[in-house]
Amino acid sequence: MRAHWRLSAYYFFYFAFIGGFSTYFGLYLLALGMSAGQIGVLMSMMQVMRLVAPNLWGWLADHLGRRALVVHLSAAASLAVFLLFFAVEHFVGLLVVMALLGFFWSASLPLIEAITLGHLQRQPEHYGRVRLWGSIGFIVAVTAMGAMLDRLPVLVMLWVSAGLLIAVAIVALLVADPPSADEPKPAAPLGDTLRRREVRGLLVACFFMAMAHAPYYVFYSIFLVANGYSKTLVGSFWA
């Protein structure tokens, strides 16, 4: 049960950071004078890194046999890279920092999911209770951040996001690998799996879902503020 609460805390702060950073960073970039095209490219770096980085980090975790250790390293590296945002304000520098942040940040969630399912192998029905705290963290962060940005400069979102990353790094140290389970059965070849009709249908659906969400996540806050909505209300809409 203790492991459940530690994982719940990780999900809370992980998605709180996403709520505070991804929904308001576009407003920060706009304040720096970035164009819509530049903002789109910068925000896309997180997804670009997800095409490559999780596979590399997953391989490293399997090679070391210590998934939690890779999560610890990912959290620490993400925090270190994020601090560079306080020193960089031009497009090329921001692009490099975003790429590095995406590379390290994308390592943790797939491994945390695997660790969580490992701890819940005898109680898989409890996954929803653990993952629920991620949604709560997101709601708390977007609501609180919106209220703060109505009263404080947009730069405050960097400070709050950095604080949330510190919390992620601390909580990550409490996460441990699950006890060794029985040897897994050999998986079907990847090619055979990808040739299944239902798998192809799922991947196509996921592709279009991600495509639909991209402009929403990047430009929705900017759109609302440009049309006169307060940031407090923007946070409420996201929540």
PDB file of C-alpha atoms in Angstrom, residues 17 21 25 28-29 32 42 46 78 80-89 93-99 101 155 158:
ATOM      1  CA  PHE A  17       3.894  19.959 -14.067  1.00  0.00           C
ATOM      2  CA  PHE A  21       3.854  24.078 -18.102  1.00  0.00           C
ATOM      3  CA  PHE A  25       4.224  28.059 -21.733  1.00  0.00           C
ATOM      4  CA  TYR A  28       5.308  32.892 -22.015  1.00  0.00           C
ATOM      5  CA  LEU A  29       6.689  32.367 -25.516  1.00  0.00           C
ATOM      6  CA  LEU A  32       8.971  36.820 -25.560  1.00  0.00           C
ATOM      7  CA  LEU A  42       9.069  24.835 -30.028  1.00  0.00           C
ATOM      8  CA  MET A  46       8.330  17.396 -26.744  1.00  0.00           C
ATOM      9  CA  SER A  78      14.670  17.189 -16.617  1.00  0.00           C
ATOM     10  CA  ALA A  80      18.563  20.542 -14.638  1.00  0.00           C
ATOM     11  CA  VAL A  81      17.610  21.191 -18.261  1.00  0.00           C
ATOM     12  CA  PHE A  82      14.487  23.146 -17.327  1.00  0.00           C
ATOM     13  CA  LEU A  83      16.545  25.658 -15.352  1.00  0.00           C
ATOM     14  CA  LEU A  84      18.153  26.719 -18.642  1.00  0.00           C
ATOM     15  CA  PHE A  85      14.872  28.427 -19.576  1.00  0.00           C
ATOM     16  CA  PHE A  86      15.766  31.174 -17.098  1.00  0.00           C
ATOM     17  CA  ALA A  87      18.894  31.979 -19.130  1.00  0.00           C
ATOM     18  CA  VAL A  88      17.606  31.597 -22.719  1.00  0.00           C
ATOM     19  CA  GLU A  89      15.124  33.804 -24.550  1.00  0.00           C
ATOM     20  CA  GLY A  93      18.382  28.434 -27.620  1.00  0.00           C
ATOM     21  CA  LEU A  94      14.789  27.669 -26.638  1.00  0.00           C
ATOM     22  CA  LEU A  95      14.629  25.027 -29.359  1.00  0.00           C
ATOM     23  CA  VAL A  96      17.686  23.244 -27.955  1.00  0.00           C
ATOM     24  CA  VAL A  97      16.371  23.401 -24.391  1.00  0.00           C
ATOM     25  CA  MET A  98      12.941  22.118 -25.441  1.00  0.00           C
ATOM     26  CA  ALA A  99      14.537  19.215 -27.311  1.00  0.00           C
ATOM     27  CA  LEU A 101      13.735  18.591 -21.933  1.00  0.00           C
ATOM     28  CA  LEU A 155       7.468  34.629 -15.881  1.00  0.00           C
ATOM     29  CA  LEU A 158       8.604  29.177 -15.022  1.00  0.00           C
TER      30      LEU A 158
END
